[in-house]
Short mmCIF file of N, CA and C in Angstrom, two decimals:
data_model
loop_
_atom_site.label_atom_id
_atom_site.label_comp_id
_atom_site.label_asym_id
_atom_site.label_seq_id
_atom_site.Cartn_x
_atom_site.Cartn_y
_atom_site.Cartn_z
N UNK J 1 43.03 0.94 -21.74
CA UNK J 1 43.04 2.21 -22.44
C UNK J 1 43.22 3.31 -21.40
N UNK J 2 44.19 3.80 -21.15
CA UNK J 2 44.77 4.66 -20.04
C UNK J 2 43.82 5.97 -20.33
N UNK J 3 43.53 6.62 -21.62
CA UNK J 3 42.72 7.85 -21.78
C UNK J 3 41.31 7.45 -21.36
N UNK J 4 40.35 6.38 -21.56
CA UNK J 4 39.19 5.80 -21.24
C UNK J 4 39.52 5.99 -19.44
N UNK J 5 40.46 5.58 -19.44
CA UNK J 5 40.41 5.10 -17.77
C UNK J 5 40.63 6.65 -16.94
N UNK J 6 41.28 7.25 -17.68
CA UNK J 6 41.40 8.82 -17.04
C UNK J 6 40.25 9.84 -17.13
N UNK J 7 40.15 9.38 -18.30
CA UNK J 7 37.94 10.01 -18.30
C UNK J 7 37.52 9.78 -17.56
N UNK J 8 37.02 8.12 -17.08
CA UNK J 8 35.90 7.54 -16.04
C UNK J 8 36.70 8.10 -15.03
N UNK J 9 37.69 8.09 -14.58
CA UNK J 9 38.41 8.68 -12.63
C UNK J 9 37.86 9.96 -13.14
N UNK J 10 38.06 11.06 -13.79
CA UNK J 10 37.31 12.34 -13.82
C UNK J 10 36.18 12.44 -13.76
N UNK J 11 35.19 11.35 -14.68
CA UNK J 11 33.88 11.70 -14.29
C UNK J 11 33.46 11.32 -12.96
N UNK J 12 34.24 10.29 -12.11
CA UNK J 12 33.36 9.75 -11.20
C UNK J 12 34.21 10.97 -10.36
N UNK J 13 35.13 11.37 -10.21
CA UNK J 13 35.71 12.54 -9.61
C UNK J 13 34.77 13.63 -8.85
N UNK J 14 34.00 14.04 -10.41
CA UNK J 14 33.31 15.20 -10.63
C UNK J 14 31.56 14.72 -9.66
N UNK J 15 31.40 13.49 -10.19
CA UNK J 15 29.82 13.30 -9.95
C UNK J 15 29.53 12.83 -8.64
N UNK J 16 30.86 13.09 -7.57
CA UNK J 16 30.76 13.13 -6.09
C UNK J 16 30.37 14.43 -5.89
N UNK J 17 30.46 14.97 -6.58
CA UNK J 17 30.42 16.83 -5.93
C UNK J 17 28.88 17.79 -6.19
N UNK J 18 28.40 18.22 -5.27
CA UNK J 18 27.34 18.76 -5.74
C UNK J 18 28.54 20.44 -6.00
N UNK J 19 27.49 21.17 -6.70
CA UNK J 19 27.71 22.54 -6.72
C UNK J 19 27.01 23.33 -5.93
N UNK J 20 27.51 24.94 -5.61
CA UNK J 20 26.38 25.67 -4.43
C UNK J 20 25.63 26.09 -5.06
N UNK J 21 25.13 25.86 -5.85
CA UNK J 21 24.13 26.10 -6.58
C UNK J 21 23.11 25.37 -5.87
N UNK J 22 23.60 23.97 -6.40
CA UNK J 22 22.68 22.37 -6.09
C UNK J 22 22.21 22.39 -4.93
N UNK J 23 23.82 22.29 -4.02
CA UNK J 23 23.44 22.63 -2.50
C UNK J 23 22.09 23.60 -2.09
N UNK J 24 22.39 24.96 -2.37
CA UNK J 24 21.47 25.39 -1.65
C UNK J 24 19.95 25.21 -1.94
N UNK J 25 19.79 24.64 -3.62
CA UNK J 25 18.31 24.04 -3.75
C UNK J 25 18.19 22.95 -3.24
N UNK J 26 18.80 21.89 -2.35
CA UNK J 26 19.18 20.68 -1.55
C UNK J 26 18.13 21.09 -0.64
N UNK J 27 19.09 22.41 -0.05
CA UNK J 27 19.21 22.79 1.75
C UNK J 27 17.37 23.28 1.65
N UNK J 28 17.40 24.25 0.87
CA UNK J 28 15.65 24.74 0.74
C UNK J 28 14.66 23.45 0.33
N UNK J 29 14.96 22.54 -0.35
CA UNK J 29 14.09 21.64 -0.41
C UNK J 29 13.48 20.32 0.60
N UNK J 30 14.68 20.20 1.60
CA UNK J 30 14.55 19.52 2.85
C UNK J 30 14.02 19.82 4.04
N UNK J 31 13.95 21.27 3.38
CA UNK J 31 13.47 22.20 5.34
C UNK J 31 12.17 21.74 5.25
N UNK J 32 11.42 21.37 4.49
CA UNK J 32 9.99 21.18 5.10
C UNK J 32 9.86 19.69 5.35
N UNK J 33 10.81 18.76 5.07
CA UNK J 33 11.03 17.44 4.73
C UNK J 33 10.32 16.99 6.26
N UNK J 34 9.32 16.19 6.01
CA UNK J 34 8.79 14.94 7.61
C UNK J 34 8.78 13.85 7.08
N UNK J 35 9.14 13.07 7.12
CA UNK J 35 8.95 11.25 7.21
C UNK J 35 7.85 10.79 8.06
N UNK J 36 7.49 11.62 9.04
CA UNK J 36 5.73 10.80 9.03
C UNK J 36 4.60 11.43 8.05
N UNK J 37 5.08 12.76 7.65
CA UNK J 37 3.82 13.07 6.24
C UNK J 37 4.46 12.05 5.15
N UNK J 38 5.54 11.74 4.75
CA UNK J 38 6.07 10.85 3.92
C UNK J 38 5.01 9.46 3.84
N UNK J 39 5.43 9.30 5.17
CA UNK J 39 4.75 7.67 5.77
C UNK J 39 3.07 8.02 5.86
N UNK J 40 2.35 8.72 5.86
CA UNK J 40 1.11 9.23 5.66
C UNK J 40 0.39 9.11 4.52
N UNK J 41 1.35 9.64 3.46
CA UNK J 41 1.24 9.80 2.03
C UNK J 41 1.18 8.02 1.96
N UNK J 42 2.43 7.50 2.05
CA UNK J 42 2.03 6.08 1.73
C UNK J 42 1.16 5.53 2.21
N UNK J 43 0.81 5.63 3.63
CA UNK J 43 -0.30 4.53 4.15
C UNK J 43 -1.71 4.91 3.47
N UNK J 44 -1.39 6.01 2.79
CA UNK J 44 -2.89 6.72 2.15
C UNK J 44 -3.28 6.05 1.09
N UNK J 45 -1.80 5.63 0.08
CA UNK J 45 -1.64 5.61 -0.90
C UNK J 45 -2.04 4.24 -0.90
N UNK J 46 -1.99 3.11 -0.70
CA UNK J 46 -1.98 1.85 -0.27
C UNK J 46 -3.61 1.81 -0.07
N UNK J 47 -4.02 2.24 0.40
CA UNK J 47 -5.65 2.50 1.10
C UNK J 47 -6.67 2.32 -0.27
N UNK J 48 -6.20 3.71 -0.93
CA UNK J 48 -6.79 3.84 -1.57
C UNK J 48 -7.10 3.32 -3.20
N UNK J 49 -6.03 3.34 -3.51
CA UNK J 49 -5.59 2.85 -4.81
C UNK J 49 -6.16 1.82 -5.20
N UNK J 50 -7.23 1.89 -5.85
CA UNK J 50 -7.98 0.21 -6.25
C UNK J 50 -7.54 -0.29 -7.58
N UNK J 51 -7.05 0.24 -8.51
CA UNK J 51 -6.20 -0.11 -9.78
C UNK J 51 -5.57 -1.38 -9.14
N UNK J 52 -5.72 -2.53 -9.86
CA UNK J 52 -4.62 -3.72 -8.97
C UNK J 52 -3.35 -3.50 -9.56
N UNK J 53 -2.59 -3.73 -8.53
CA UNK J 53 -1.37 -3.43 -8.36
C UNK J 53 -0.56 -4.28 -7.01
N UNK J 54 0.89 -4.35 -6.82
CA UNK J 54 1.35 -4.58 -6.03
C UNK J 54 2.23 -3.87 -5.30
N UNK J 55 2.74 -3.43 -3.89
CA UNK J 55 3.06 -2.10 -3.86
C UNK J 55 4.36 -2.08 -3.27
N UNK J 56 5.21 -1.27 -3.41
CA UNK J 56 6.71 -1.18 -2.73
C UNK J 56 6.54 -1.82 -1.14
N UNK J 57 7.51 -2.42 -1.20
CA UNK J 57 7.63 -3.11 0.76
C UNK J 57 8.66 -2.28 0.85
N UNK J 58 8.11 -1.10 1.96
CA UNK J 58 8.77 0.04 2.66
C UNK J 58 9.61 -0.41 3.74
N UNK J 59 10.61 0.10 4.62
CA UNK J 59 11.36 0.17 4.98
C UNK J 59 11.52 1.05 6.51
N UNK J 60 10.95 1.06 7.68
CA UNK J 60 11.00 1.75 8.16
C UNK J 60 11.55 3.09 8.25
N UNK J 61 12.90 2.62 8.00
CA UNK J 61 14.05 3.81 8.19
C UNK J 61 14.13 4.54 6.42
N UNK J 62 13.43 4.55 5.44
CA UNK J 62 13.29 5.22 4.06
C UNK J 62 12.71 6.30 4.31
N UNK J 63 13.78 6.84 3.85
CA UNK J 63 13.30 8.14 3.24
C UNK J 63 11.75 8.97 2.47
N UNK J 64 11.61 7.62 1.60
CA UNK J 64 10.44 7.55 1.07
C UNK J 64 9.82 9.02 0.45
N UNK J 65 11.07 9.22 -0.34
CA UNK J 65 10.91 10.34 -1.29
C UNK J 65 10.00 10.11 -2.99
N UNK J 66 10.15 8.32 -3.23
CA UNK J 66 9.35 8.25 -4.34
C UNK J 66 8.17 7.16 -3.71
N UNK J 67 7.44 6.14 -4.27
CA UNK J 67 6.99 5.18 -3.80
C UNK J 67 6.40 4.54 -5.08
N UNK J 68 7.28 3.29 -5.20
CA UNK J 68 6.94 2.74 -6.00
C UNK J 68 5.76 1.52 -6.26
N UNK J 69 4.99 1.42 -7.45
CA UNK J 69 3.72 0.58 -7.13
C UNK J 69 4.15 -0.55 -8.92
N UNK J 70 3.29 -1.76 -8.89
CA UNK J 70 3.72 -2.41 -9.89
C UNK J 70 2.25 -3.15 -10.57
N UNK J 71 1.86 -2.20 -11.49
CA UNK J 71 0.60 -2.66 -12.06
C UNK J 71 0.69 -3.93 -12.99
N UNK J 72 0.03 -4.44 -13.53
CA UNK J 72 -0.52 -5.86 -14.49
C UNK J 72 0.05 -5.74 -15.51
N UNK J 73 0.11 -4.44 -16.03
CA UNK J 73 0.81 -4.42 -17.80
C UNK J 73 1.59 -3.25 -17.95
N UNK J 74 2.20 -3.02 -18.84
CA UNK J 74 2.88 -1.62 -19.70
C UNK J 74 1.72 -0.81 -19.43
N UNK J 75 0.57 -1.53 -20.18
CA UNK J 75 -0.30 -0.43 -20.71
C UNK J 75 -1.01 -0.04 -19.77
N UNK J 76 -1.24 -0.24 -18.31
CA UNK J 76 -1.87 0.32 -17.18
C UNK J 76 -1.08 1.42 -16.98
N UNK J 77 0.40 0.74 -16.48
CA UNK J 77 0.92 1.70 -15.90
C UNK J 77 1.69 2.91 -17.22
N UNK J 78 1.66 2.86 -18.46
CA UNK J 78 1.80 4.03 -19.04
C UNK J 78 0.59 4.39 -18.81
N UNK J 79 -0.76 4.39 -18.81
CA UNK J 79 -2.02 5.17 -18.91
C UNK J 79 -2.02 6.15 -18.10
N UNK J 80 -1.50 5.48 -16.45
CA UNK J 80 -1.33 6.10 -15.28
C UNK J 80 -0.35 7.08 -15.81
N UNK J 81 0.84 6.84 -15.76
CA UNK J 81 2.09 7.71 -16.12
C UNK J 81 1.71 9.02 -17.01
N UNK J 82 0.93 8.76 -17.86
CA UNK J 82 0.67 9.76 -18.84
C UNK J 82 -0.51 11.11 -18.48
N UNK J 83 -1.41 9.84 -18.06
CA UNK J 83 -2.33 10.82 -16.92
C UNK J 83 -1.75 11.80 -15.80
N UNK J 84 -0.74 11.57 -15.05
CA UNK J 84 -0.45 12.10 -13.62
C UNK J 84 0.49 13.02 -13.97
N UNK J 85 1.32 12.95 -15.50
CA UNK J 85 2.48 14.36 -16.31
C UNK J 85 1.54 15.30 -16.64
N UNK J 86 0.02 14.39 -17.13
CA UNK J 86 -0.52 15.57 -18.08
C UNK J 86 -1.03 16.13 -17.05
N UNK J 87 -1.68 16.27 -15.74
CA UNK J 87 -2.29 16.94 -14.56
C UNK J 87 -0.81 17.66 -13.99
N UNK J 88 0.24 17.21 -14.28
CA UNK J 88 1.18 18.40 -13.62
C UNK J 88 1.85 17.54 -12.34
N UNK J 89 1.95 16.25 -12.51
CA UNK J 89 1.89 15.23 -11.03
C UNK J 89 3.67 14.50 -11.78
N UNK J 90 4.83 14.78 -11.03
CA UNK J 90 5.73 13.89 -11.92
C UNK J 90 6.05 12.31 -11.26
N UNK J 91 5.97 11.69 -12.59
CA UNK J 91 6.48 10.67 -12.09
C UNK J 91 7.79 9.79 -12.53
N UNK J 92 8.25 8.26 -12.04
CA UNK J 92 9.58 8.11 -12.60
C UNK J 92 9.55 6.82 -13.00
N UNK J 93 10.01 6.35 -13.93
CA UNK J 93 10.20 4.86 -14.32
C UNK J 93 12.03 4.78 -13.78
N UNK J 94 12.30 4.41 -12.49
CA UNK J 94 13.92 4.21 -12.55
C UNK J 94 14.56 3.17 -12.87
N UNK J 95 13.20 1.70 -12.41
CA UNK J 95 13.79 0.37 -12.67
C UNK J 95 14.21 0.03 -14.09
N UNK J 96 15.62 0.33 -14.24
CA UNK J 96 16.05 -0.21 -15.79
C UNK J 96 17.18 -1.21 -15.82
N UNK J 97 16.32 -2.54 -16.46
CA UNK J 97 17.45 -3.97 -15.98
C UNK J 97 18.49 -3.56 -16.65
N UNK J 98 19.52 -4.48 -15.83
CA UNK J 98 21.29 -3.77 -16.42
C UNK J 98 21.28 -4.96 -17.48
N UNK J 99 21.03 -5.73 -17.94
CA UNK J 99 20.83 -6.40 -19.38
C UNK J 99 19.39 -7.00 -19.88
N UNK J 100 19.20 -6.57 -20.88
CA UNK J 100 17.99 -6.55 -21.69
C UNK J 100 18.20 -8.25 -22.23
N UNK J 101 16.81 -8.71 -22.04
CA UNK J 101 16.34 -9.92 -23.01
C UNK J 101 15.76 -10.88 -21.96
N UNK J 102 16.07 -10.89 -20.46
CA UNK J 102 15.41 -11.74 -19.89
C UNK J 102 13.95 -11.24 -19.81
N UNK J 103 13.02 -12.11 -20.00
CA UNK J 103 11.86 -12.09 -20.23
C UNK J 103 11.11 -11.43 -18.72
N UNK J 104 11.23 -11.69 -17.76
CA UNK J 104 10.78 -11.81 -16.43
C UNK J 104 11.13 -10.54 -16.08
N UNK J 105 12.41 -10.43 -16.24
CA UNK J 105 12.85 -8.90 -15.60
C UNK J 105 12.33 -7.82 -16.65
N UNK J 106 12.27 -7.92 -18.22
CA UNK J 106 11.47 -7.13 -18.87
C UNK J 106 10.66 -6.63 -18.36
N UNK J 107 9.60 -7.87 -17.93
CA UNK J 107 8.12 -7.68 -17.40
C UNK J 107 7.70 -6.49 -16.14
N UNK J 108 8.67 -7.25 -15.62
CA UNK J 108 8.86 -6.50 -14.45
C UNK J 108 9.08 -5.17 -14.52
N UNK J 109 10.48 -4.22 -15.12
CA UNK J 109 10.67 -3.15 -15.52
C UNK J 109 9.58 -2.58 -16.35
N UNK J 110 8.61 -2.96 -16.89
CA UNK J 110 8.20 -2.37 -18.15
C UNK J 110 6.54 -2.03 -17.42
N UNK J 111 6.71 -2.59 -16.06
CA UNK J 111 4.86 -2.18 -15.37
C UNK J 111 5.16 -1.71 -14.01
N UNK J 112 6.30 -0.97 -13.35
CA UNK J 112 6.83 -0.30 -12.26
C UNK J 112 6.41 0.99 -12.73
N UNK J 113 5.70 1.53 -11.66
CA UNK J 113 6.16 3.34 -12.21
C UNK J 113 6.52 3.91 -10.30
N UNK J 114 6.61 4.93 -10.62
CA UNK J 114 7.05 5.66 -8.84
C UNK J 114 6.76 6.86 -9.07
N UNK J 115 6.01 7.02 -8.25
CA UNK J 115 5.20 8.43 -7.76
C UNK J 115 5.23 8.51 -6.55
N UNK J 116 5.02 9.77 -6.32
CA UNK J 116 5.80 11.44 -5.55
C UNK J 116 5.20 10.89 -4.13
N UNK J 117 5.84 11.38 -2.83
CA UNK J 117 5.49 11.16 -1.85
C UNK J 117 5.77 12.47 -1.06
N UNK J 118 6.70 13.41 -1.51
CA UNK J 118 6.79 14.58 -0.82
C UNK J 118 6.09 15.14 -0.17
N UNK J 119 6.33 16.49 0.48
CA UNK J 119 5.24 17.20 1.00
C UNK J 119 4.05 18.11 0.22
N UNK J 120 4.35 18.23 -0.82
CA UNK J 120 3.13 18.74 -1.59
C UNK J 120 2.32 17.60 -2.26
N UNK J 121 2.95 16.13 -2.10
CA UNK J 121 2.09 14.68 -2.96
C UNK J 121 1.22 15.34 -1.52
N UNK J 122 1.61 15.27 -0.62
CA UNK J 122 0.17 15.32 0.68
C UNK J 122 -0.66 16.28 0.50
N UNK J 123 -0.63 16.95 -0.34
CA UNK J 123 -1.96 18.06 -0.21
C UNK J 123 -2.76 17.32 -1.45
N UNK J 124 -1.82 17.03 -2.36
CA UNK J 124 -2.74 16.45 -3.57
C UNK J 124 -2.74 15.18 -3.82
N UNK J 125 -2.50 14.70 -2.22
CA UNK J 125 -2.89 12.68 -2.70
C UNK J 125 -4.40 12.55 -3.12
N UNK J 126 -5.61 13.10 -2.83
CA UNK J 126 -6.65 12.75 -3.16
C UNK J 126 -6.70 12.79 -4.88
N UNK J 127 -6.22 13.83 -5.51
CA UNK J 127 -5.99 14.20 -6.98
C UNK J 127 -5.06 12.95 -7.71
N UNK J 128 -4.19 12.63 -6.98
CA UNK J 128 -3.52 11.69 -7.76
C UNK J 128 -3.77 10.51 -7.83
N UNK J 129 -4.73 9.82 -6.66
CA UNK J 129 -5.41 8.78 -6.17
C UNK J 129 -6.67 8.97 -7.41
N UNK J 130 -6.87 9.79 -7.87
CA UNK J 130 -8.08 9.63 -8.91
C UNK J 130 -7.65 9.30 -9.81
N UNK J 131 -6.41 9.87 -9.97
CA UNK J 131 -6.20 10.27 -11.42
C UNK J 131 -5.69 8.21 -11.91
N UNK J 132 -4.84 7.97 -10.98
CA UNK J 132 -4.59 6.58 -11.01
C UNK J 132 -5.73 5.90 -11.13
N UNK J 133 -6.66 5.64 -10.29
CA UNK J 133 -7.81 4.76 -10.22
C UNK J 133 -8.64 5.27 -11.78
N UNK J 134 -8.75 6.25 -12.18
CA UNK J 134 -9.55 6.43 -13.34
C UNK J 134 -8.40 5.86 -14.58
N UNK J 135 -7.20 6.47 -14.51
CA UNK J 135 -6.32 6.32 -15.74
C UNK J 135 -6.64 4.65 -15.40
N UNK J 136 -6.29 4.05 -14.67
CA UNK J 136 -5.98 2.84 -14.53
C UNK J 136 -7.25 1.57 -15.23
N UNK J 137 -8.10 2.13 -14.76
CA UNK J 137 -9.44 1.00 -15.33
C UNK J 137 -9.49 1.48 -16.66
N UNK J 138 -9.21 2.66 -17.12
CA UNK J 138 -9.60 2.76 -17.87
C UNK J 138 -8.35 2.61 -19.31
N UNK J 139 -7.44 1.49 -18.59
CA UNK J 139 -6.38 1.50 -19.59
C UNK J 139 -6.91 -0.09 -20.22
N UNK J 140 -6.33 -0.38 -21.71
CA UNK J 140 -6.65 -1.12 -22.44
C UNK J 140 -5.12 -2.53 -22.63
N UNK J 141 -5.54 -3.67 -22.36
CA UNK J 141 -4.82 -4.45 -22.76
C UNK J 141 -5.24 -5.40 -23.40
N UNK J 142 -4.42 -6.12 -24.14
CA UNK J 142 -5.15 -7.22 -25.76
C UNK J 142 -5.81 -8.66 -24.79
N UNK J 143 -6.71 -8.93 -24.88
CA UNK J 143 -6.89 -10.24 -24.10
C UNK J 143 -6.95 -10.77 -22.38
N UNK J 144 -7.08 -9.08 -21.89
CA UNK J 144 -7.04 -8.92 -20.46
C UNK J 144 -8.34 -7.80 -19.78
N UNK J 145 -8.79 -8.27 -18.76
CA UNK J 145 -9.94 -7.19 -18.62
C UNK J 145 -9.40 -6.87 -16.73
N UNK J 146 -9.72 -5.82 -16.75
CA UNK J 146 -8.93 -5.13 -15.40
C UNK J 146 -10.47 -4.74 -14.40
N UNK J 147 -10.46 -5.39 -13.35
CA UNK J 147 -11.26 -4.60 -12.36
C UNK J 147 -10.84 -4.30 -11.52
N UNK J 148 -11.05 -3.28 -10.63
CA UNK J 148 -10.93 -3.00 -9.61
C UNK J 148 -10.89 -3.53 -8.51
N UNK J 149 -10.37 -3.67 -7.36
CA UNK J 149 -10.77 -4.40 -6.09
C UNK J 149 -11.76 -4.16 -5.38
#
């Protein structure tokens, strides 16, 4: 389909390009950017977090702009998720399998969440470290009981 195919070359055309708009909220949002407060935030994050969970295997050389963690159920990690929007804390579900129905990778996608590592997660890792550990025990699943470590 030559019109399909001239769309997708335009969109992917277009979605190389930032605007100066974008740019300059880019350029202002990086100036405070450190990768050892980054790497701080995580080693904090890891520490503390007693909700069981399993946690992103970092990368020396990452950026480590989100950090992703992988709780027991849906329903932990929406409790968390819902808790840390409603305090003003954002977070991201990105893992979305590219075909639906395998059971395993469901699982998987459906108890990932990723939260903030920036330079303002460092002033309020103690706040979000609660907010997880409280949302977290205190989330409900059918036939499962959650403790802490």
């Amino acid at each position: 389909d030559d019109e399909l195919a001239e769309t997708a070359t335009e969109l992917r055309r277009l979605s190389g390009r930032m605007g100066e708009i974008n740019a300059l909220v880019a350029l202002k949002s990086i100036e405070d950017y450190s990768p050892s407060t980054t790497r701080l935030v995580v080693n904090y994050y890891n520490k503390h977090i007693t909700v069981p969970h399993k946690c992103q295997a970092v990368p020396n050389d990452t950026s480590n702009s989100v950090y992703s963690l992988r709780f027991e159920s849906t329903a932990v990690r929406d409790a968390i998720r819902i808790a840390l929007e409603k305090e003003g804390y954002e977070t991201k579900v990105y893992h979305d399998p590219l075909q639906k129905g395998h059971p395993e990778t469901e699982k998987l996608y459906s108890t990932i969440l990723s939260i903030p590592t920036h330079t303002d997660a460092y002033a309020h890792q103690d706040d979000i470290i609660e907010i997880i550990n409280t949302a977290g025990r205190g989330a409900k699943t059918p036939g499962k009981e959650f403790l802490s470590r």
